[in-house]
CSV table of C-alpha atoms and ligand atoms in Angstrom, one decimal:
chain,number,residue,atom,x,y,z
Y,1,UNK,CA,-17.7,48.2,-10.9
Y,2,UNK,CA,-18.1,45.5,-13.6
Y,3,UNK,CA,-14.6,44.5,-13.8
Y,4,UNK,CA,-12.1,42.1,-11.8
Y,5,UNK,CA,-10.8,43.6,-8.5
Y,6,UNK,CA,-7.7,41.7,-7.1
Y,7,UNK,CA,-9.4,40.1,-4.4
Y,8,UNK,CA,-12.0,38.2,-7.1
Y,9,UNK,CA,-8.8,36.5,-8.9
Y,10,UNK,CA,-7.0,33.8,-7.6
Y,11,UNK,CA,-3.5,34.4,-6.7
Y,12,UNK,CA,-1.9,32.3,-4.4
Y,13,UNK,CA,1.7,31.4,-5.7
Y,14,UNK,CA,1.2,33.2,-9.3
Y,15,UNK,CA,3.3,35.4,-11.3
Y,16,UNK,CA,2.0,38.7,-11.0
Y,17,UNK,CA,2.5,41.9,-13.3
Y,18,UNK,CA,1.4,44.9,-11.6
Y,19,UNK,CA,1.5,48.1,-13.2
Y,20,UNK,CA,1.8,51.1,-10.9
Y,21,UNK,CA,2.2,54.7,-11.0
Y,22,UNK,CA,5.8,55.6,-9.6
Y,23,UNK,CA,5.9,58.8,-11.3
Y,24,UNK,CA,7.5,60.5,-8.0
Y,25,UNK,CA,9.0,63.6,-7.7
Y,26,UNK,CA,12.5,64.2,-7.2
Y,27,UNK,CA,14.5,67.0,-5.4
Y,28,UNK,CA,17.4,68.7,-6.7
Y,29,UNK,CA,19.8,66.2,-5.2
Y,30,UNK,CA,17.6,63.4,-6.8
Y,31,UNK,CA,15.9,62.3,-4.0
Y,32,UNK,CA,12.4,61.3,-3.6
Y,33,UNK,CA,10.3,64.5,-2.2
Y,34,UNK,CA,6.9,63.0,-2.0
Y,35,UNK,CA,6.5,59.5,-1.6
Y,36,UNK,CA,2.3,59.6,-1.6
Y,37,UNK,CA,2.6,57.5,-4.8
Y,38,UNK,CA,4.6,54.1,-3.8
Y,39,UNK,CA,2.4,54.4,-0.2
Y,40,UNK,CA,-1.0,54.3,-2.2
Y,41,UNK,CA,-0.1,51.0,-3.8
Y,42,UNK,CA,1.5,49.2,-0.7
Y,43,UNK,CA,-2.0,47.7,-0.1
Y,44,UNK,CA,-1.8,46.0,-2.9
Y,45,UNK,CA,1.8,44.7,-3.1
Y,46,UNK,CA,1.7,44.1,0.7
Y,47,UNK,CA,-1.5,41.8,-1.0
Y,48,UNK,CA,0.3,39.8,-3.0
Y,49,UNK,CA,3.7,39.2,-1.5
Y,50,UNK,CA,0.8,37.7,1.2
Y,51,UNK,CA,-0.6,35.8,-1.4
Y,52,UNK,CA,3.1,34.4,-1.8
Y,53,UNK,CA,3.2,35.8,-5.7
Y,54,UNK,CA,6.3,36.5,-7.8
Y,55,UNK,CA,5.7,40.0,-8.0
Y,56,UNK,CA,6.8,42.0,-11.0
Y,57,UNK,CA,6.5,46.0,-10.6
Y,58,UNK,CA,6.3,48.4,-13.9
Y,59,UNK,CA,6.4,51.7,-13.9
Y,60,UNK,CA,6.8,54.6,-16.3
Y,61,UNK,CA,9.2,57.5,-14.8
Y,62,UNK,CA,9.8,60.6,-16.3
Y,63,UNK,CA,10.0,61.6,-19.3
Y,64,UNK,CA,12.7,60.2,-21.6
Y,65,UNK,CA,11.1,59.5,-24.7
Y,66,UNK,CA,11.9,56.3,-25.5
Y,67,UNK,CA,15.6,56.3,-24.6
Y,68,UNK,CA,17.3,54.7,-22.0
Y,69,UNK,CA,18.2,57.9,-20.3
Y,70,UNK,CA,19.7,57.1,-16.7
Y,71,UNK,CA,18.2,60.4,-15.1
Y,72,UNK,CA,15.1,58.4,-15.4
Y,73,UNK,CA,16.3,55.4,-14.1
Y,74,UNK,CA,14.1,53.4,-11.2
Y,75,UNK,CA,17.4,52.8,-8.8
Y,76,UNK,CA,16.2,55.8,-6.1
Y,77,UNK,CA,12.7,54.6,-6.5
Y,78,UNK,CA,13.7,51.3,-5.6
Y,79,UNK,CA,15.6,52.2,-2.6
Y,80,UNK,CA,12.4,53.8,-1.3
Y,81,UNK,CA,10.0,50.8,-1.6
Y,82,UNK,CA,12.9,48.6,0.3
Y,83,UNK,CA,12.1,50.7,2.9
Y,84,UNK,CA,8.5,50.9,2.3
Y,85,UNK,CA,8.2,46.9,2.3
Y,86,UNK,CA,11.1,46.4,4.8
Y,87,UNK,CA,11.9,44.1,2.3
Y,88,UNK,CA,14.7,43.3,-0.3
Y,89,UNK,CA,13.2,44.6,-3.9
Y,90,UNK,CA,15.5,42.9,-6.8
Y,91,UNK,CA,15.8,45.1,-9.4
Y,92,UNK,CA,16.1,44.8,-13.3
Y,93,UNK,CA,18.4,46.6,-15.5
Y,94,UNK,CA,15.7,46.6,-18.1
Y,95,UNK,CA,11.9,45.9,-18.4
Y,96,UNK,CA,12.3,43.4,-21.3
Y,97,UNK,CA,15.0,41.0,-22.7
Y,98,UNK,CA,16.7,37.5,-21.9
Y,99,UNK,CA,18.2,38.8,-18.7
Y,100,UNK,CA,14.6,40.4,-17.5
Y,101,UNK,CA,13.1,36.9,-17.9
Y,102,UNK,CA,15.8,34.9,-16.7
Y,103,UNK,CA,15.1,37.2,-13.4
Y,104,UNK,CA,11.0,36.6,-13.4
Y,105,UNK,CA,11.5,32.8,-13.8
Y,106,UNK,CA,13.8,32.6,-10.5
Y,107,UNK,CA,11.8,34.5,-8.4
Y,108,UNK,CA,10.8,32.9,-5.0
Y,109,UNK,CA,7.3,32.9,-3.8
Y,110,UNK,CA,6.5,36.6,-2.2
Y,111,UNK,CA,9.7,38.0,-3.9
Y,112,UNK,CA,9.3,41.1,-5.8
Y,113,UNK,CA,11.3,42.1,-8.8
Y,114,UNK,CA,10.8,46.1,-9.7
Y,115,UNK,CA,11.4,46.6,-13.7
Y,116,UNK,CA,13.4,49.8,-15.2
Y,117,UNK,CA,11.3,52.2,-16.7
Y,118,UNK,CA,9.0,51.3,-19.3
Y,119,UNK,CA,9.4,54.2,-20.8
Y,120,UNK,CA,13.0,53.6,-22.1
Y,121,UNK,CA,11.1,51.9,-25.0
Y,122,UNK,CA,9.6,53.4,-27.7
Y,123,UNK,CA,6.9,50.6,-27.7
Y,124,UNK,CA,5.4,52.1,-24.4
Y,125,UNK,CA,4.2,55.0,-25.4
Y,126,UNK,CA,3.1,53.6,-29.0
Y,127,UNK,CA,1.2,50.9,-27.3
Y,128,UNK,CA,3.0,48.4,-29.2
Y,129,UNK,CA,2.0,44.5,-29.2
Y,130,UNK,CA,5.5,43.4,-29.7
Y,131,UNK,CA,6.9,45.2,-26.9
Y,132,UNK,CA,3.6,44.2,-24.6
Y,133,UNK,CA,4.0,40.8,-25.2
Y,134,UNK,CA,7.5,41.2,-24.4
Y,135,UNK,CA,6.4,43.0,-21.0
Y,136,UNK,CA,3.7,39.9,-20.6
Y,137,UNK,CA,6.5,37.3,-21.0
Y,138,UNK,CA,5.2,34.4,-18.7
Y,139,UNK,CA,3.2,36.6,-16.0
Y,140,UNK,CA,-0.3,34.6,-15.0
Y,141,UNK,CA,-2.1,37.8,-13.8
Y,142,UNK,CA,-2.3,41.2,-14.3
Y,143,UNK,CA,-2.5,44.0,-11.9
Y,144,UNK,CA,-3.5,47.7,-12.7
Y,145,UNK,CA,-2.8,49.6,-9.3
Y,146,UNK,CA,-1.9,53.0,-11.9
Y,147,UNK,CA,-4.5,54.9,-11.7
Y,148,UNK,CA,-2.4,58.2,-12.5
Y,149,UNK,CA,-1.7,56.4,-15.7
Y,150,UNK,CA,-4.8,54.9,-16.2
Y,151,UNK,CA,-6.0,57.9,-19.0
Y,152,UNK,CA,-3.1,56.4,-21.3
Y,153,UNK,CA,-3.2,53.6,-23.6
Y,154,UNK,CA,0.2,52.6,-23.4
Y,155,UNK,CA,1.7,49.1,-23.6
Y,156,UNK,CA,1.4,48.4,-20.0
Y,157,UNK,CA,-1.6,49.5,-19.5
Y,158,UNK,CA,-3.6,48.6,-22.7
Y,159,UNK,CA,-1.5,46.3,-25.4
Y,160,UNK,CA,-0.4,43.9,-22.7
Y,161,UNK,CA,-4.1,42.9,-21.0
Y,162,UNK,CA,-4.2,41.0,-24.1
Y,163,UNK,CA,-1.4,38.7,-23.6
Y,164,UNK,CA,-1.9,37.9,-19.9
Y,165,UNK,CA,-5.4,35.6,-19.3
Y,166,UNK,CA,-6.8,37.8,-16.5
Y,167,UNK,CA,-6.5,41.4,-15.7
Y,168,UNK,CA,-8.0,43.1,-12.4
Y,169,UNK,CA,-7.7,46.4,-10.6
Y,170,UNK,CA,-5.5,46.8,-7.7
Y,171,UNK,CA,-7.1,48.4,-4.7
Y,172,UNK,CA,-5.5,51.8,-5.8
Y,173,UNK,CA,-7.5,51.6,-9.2
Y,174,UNK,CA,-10.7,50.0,-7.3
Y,175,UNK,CA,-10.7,52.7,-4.5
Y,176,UNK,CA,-10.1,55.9,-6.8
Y,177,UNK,CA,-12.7,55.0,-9.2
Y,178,UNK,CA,-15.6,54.1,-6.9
Y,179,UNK,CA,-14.9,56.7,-5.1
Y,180,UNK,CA,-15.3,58.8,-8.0
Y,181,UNK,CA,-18.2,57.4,-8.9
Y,182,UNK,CA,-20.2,58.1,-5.6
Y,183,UNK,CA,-19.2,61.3,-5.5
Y,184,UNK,CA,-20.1,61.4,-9.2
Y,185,UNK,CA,-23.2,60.1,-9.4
Y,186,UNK,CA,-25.0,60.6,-6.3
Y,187,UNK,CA,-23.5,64.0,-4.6
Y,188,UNK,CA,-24.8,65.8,-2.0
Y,189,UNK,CA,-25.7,69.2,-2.7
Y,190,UNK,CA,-25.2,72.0,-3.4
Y,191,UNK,CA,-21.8,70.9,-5.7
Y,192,UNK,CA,-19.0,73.1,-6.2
Y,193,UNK,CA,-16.5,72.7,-8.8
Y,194,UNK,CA,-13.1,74.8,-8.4
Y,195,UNK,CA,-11.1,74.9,-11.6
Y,196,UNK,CA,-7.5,76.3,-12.3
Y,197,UNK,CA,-3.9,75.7,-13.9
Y,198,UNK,CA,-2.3,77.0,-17.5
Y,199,UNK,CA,-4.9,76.4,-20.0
Y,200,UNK,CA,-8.7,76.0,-20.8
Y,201,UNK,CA,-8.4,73.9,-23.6
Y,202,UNK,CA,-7.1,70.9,-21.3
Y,203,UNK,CA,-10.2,71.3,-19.5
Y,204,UNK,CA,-13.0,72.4,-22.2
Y,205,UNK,CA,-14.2,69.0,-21.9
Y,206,UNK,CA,-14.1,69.3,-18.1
Y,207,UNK,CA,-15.8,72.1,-17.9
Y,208,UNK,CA,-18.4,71.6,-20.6
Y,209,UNK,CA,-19.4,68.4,-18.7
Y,210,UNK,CA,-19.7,69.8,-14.9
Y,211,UNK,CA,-22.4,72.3,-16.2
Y,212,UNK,CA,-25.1,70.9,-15.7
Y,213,UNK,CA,-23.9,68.8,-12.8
Y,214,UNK,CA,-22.9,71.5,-10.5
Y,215,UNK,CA,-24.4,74.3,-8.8
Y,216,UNK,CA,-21.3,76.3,-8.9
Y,217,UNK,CA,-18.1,76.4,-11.5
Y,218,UNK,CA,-15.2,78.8,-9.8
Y,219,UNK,CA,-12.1,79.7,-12.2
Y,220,UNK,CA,-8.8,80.5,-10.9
Y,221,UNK,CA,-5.2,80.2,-12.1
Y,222,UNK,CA,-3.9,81.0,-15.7
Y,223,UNK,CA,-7.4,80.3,-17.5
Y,224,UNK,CA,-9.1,83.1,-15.9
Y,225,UNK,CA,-7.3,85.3,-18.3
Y,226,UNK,CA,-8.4,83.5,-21.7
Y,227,UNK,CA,-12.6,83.9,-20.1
Y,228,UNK,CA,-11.4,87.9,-19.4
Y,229,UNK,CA,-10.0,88.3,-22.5
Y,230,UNK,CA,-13.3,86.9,-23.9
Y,231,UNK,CA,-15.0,89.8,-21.9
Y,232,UNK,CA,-13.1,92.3,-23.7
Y,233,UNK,CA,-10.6,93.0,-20.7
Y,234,UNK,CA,-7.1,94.2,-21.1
Y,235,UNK,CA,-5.2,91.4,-19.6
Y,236,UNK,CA,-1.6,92.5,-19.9
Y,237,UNK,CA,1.0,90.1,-20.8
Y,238,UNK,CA,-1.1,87.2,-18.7
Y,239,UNK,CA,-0.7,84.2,-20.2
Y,240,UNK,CA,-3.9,83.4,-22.6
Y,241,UNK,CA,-5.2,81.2,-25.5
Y,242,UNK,CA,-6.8,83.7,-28.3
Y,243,UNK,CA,-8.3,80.7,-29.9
Y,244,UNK,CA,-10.6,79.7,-27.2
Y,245,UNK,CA,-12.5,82.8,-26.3
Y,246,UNK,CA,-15.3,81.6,-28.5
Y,247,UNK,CA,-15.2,78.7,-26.5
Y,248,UNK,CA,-15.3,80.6,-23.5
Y,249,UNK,CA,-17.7,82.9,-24.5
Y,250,UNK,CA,-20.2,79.5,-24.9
Y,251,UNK,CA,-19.4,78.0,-21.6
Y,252,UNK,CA,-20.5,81.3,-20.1
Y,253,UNK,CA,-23.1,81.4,-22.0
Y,254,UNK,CA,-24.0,77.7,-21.0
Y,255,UNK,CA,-23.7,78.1,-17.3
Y,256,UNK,CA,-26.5,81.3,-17.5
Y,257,UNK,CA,-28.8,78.9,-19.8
Y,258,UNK,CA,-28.1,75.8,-17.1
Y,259,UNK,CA,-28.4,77.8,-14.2
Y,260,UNK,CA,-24.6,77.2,-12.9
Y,261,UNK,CA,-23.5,80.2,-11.0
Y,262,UNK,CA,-20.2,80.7,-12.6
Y,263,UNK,CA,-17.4,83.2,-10.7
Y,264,UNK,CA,-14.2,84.5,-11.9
Y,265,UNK,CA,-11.7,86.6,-10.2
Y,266,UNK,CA,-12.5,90.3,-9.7
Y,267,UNK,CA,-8.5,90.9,-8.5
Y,268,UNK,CA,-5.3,89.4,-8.9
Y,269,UNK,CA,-1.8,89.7,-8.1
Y,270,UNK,CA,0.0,91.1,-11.4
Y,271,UNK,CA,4.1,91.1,-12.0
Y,272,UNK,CA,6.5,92.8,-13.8
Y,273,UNK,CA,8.1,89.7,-15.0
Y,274,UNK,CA,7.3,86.0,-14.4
Y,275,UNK,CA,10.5,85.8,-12.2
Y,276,UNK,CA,10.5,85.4,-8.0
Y,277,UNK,CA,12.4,89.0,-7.7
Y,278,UNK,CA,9.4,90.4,-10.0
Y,279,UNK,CA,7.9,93.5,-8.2
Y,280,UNK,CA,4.3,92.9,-7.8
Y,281,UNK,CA,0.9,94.5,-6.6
Y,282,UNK,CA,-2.7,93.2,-6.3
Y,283,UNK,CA,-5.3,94.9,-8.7
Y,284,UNK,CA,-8.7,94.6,-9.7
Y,285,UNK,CA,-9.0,92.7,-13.2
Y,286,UNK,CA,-10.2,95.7,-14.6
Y,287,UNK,CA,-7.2,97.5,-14.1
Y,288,UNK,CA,-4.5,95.3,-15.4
Y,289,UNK,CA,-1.4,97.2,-16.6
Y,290,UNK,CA,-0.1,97.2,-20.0
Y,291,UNK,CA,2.5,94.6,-19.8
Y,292,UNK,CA,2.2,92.7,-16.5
Y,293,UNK,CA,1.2,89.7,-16.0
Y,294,UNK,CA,-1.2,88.2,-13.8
Y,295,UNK,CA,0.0,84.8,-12.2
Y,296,UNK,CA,-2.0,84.5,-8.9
Y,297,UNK,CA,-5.7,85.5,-7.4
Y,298,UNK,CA,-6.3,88.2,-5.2
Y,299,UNK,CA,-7.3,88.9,-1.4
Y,300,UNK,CA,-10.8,90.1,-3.0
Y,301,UNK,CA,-11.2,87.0,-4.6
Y,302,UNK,CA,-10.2,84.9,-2.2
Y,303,UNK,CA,-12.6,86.2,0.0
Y,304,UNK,CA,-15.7,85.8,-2.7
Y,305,UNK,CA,-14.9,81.9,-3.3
Y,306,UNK,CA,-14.7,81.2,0.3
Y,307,UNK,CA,-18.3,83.0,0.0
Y,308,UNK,CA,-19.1,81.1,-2.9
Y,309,UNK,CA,-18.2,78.0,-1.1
Y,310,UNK,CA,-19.6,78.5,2.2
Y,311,UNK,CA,-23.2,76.3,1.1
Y,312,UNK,CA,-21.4,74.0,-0.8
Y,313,UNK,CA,-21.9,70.0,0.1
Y,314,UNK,CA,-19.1,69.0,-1.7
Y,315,UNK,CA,-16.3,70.3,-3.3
Y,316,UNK,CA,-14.1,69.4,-6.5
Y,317,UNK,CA,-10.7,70.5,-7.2
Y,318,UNK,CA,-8.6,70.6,-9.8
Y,319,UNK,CA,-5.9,73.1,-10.7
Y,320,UNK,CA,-3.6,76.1,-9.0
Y,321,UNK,CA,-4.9,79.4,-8.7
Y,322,UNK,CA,-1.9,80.7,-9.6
Y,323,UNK,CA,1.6,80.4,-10.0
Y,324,UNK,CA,2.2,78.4,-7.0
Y,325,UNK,CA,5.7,76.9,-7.7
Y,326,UNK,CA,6.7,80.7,-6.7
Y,327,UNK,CA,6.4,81.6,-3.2
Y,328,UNK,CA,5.0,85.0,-4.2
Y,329,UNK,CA,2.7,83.4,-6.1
Y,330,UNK,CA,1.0,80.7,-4.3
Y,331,UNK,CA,-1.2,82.6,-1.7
Y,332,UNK,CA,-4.5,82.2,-3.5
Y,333,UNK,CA,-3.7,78.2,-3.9
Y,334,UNK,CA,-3.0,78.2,-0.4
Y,335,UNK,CA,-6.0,79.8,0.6
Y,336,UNK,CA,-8.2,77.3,-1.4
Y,337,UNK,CA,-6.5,74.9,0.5
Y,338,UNK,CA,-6.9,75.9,3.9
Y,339,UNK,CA,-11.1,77.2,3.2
Y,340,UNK,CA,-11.4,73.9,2.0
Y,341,UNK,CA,-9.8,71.6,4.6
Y,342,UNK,CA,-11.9,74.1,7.1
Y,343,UNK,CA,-15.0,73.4,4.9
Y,344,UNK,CA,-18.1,70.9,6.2
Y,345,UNK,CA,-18.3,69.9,2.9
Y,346,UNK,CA,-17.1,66.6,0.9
Y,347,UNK,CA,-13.8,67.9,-0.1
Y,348,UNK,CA,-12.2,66.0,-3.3
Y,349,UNK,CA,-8.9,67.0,-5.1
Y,350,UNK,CA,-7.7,65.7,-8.3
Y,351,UNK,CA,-4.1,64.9,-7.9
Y,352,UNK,CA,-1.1,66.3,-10.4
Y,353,UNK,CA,-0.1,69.9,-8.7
Y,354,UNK,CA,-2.8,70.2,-6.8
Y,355,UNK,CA,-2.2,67.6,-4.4
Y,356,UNK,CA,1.4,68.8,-3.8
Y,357,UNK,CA,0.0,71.9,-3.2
Y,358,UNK,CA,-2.2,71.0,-0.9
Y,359,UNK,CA,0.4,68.8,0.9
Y,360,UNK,CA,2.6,72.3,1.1
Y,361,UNK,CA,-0.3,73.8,2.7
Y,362,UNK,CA,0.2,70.7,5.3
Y,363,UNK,CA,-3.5,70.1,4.9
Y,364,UNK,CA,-3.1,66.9,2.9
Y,365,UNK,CA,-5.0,65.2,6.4
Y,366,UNK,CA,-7.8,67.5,5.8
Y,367,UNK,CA,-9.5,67.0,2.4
Y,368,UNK,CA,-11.8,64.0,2.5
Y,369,UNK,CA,-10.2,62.7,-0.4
Y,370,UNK,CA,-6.8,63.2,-2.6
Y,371,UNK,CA,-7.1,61.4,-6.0
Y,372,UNK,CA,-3.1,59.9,-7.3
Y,373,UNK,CA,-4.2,61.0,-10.6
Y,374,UNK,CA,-4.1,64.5,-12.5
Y,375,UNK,CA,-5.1,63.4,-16.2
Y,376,UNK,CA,-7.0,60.7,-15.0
Y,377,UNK,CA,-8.9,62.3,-12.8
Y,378,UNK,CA,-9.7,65.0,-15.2
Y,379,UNK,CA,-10.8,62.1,-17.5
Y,380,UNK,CA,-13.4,60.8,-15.1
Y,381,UNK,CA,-14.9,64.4,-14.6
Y,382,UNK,CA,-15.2,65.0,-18.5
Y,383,UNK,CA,-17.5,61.6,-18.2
Y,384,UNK,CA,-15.2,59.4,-20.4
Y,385,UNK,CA,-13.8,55.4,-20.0
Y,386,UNK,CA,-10.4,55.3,-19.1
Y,387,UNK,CA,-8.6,53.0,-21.0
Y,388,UNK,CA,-6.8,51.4,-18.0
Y,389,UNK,CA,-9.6,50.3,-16.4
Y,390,UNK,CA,-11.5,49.2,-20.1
Y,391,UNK,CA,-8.7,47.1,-20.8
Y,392,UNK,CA,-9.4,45.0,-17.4
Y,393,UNK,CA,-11.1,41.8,-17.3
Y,394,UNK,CA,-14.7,41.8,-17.3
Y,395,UNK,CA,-15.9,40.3,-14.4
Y,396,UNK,CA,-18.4,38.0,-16.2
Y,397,UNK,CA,-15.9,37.3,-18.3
Y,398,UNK,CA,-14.3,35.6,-15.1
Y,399,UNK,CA,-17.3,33.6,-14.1
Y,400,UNK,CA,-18.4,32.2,-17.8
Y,401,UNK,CA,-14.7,30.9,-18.1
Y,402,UNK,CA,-14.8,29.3,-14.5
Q,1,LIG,P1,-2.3,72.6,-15.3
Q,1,LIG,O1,-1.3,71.5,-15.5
Q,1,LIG,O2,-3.1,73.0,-16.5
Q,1,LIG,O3,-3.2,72.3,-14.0
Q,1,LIG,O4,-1.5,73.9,-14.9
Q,1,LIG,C1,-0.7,74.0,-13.8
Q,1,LIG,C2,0.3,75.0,-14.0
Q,1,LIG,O5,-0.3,76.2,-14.3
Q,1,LIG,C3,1.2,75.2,-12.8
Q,1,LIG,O6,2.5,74.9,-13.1
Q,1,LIG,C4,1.0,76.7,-12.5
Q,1,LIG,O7,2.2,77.3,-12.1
Q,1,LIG,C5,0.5,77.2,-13.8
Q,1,LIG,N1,-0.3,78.5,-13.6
Q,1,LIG,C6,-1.3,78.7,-12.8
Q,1,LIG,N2,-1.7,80.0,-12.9
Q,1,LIG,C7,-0.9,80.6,-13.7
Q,1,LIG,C8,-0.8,81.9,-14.2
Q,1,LIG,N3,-1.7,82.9,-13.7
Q,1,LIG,N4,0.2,82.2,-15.0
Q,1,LIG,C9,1.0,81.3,-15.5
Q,1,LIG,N5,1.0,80.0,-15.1
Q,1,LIG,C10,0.0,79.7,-14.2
C-alpha cells in the first residue's frame, strides 16, 4: 500500500478527524441490530484515545438527503459506542457550526466527540469544499477507518483531505484493502466467484472484470432472470432488465471465449405474489408459469453450486440468491452460506446484505473473511481506485516533507 497507515503518522496529543462507516442497522423499535460496524473500527479509536488524541468521529447515517431529519440522527449510535469504549462519547448536535467547534477546541486529551450525521448537509453528498473545510475546522490529522464508504467521493471522505495536512488509513481501511489485494492478486486456485442480488447492471462491471480472473462465475438471486431472459426463457413476472440482455448475451459469450465455466440456476422457487403469504412451489427454469415470479434458487441448484464449488481454492461472494429478507425466500442464501463456511476453501464475502445474511445463517465465525463494505467492495473487484483511499496521503509524500 502506497499510502499513510495510522501507525506511520505521528499522533500523540493531536486533533484527530476520523471518518467511519456507522451506517448500522436499526430494528423496528430503533435499536441497533447489528453492531459489526462500530466493532470493526474500535481498533482504531481504541488507537488514538491511546495516543491521547482529541478524537472527532463522522459518520454518514441513513438516508436523509441533505436534511436534518431526526430519524437519522447519531443519538442511539452513540449510546452503543459508550458501551463499546466503556467510555463517555460527547456528542454534537451538528457536524459543523460555532457550537461544533467551540466543542472540538475543549476536548481533553483521549476525549472523543462523535459528530451528527454528515449527511444532514447537502454539502456531503455534493463533495462541497465549503462544507469540507467547515468539517476540517482545526483537526491536525485525518483518519479514514470508512471503508463501506470509501467508493463515494463525498465531503468527508474526498473534499476534506485537502484541508487537513495529513491523511492516513485507519486499520479498518488498511486491513480490508490488503486483504483484498492478496486475495486479488495472488489467489489460490481454482477461484470461484458467486454473484447475486436485484440487478446486473450494478455488477456488469463486476462481472466483465472476474472473467478472465476466475475459473468459475455462479449467478443467483434476481439477475439470473435478466441472463434467462437473454436465453429466450419465459421468466414469468421475475423481476428483469430488458435492456441488458445484450449485455448478457456478451458476458456468456465472454466466459466460453475465456474459458470461465459460467452456471446459472436450472430451478427456482416461483410465487404467486412477492408477499410472505404467496403460495409457492419449486420449478425447473424451463417451466416458469405465466405470471409468477421467481425470487429464490432451488434444491437442484443448490445442489449443482455446491458441486461447482467443491474444487474451488477460494471463494468470492457477493449478493443474495434470492429474496432473503423473506423467510420463504431465503433458503438458497442460506445454503450458500452454510456450503461455504463448510468449504476448505478461502471464503471471502463482500459486505452490504450479504454479510447480514451470513450472520442469520450464524456462520459469520466461519467465512475466512467478511468485508464492511458492499459498494466498495464491489468497486475493488471491478478493478477500480476507490476514492477514499486516493484521497489519502501518499506515503512519499510523508517522507519528502519530513
Ligand atoms: P443487491 O443490492 O443488488 O445485492 O440486491 C440485493 C437485493 O436483491 C435484496 O434485497 C434481495 O431481496 C433482492 N433479490 C434477490 N433475489 C431476488 C429475486 N429473485 N427477486 C427480487 N428481488 C431479489
Amino acid at each position: 500500500m502506497n499510502k499513510l497507515c495510522i501507525e506511520d503518522v505521528p499522533l500523540s496529543g493531536k486533533r484527530v478527524f476520523v471518518r467511519v462507516d456507522f451506517n448500522v442497522p436499526l430494528d423496528e423499535h430503533g435499536n441497533i441490530s447489528d453492531d459489526m460496524r462500530l466493532r470493526a473500527t474500535l481498533p482504531t479509536i481504541n488507537y488514538l484515545i491511546d495516543e491521547n488524541c482529541r478524537v472527532v468521529i463522522a459518520t454518514h447515517f441513513g438516508r436523509p438527503r441533505g436534511e436534518r431529519n431526526m430519524k437519522y440522527s447519531l443519538a442511539p449510535v452513540r449510546k452503543r459506542l459508550e458501551r463499546l469504549l466503556n467510555k463517555k462519547v460527547l456528542f454534537s448536535g451538528d457536524c459543523v457550526g460555532a457550537k461544533v467547534e467551540q466543542m472540538i477546541r475543549e476536548l481533553g486529551p483521549g476525549q472523543v466527540l462523535l459528530l451528527e450525521n454528515v449527511r444532514f448537509h447537502k454539502g456531503e453528498k455534493e463533495n462541497d469544499r465549503e462544507f469540507a473545510r467547515a468539517l476540517a475546522g482545526d483537526c491536525e490529522v485525518y483518519i479514514n477507518d470508512a471503508f463501506g464508504a470509501a467508493h463515494r467521493a463525498h465531503a468527508s471522505i474526498d473534499a476534506i483531505t485537502r484541508f487537513i495536512p495529513v491523511a492516513a488509513a485507519g486499520f479498518l481501511m488498511k486491513k480490508e484493502v490488503e486483504y483484498f489485494d492478496r486475495i486479488w492478486e495472488d489467489p489460490v486456485r481454482p477461484v470461484a466467484a458467486i454473484l447475486g442480488g436485484a440487478k446486473v447492471s450494478d455488477k456488469l462491471g463486476v462481472i466483465n472484470n472476474l472473467i478472465g480472473r476466475v475459473e468459475k462465475v455462479l449467478i443467483g438471486g434476481g439477475m439470473m432472470f435478466t441472463f434467462l431472459k437473454a436465453m429466450e426463457y419465459e421468466i414469468g413476472n421475475s423481476i428483469v432488465e430488458n435492456d441488458m440482455q445484450d449485455e448478457a448475451r456478451e458476458i456468456m459469450a465472454n466466459a466460453r471465449k475465456h474459458g470461465v465455466k459460467f452456471y446459472l440456476p436450472v430451478d427456482c422457487v416461483v410465487a404467486d405474489k412477492v408477499d410472505p403469504s404467496a403460495e409457492i412451489k419449486i420449478v425447473p427454469v424451463q417451466e416458469i408459469p405465466e405470471g409468477w415470479s421467481g425470487l429464490d434458487i432451488g434444491p437442484a441448484t443448490m445442489r449443482l453450486f455446491a458441486e461447482a464449488l467443491q474444487d474451488a481454492r477460494t471463494i468470492l461472494w457477493n449478493g443474495p440468491m434470492g429474496l432473503f429478507e423473506m423467510e420463504k425466500f431465503s433458503r438458497g442464501t442460506r445454503f450458500m452460506a452454510h456450503t461455504l463456511a463448510d468449504s476448505y476453501a478461502l471464503t471471502i464475502v463482500g459486505g452490504g446484505d450479504t454479510d447480514v445474511a451470513v450472520h442469520q445463517a450464524g456462520e459469520s465465525p466461519n467465512m475466512s473473511y467478511i468485508s464492511t463494505g458492499g459498494g466498495a467492495f464491489l468497486q475493488l473487484m471491478e478493478g477500480k481506485e476507490l476514492p477514499g483511499m486516493a484521497a489519502l496521503t501518499d506515503k512519499d509524500q510523508l517522507q519528502a516533507g519530513g
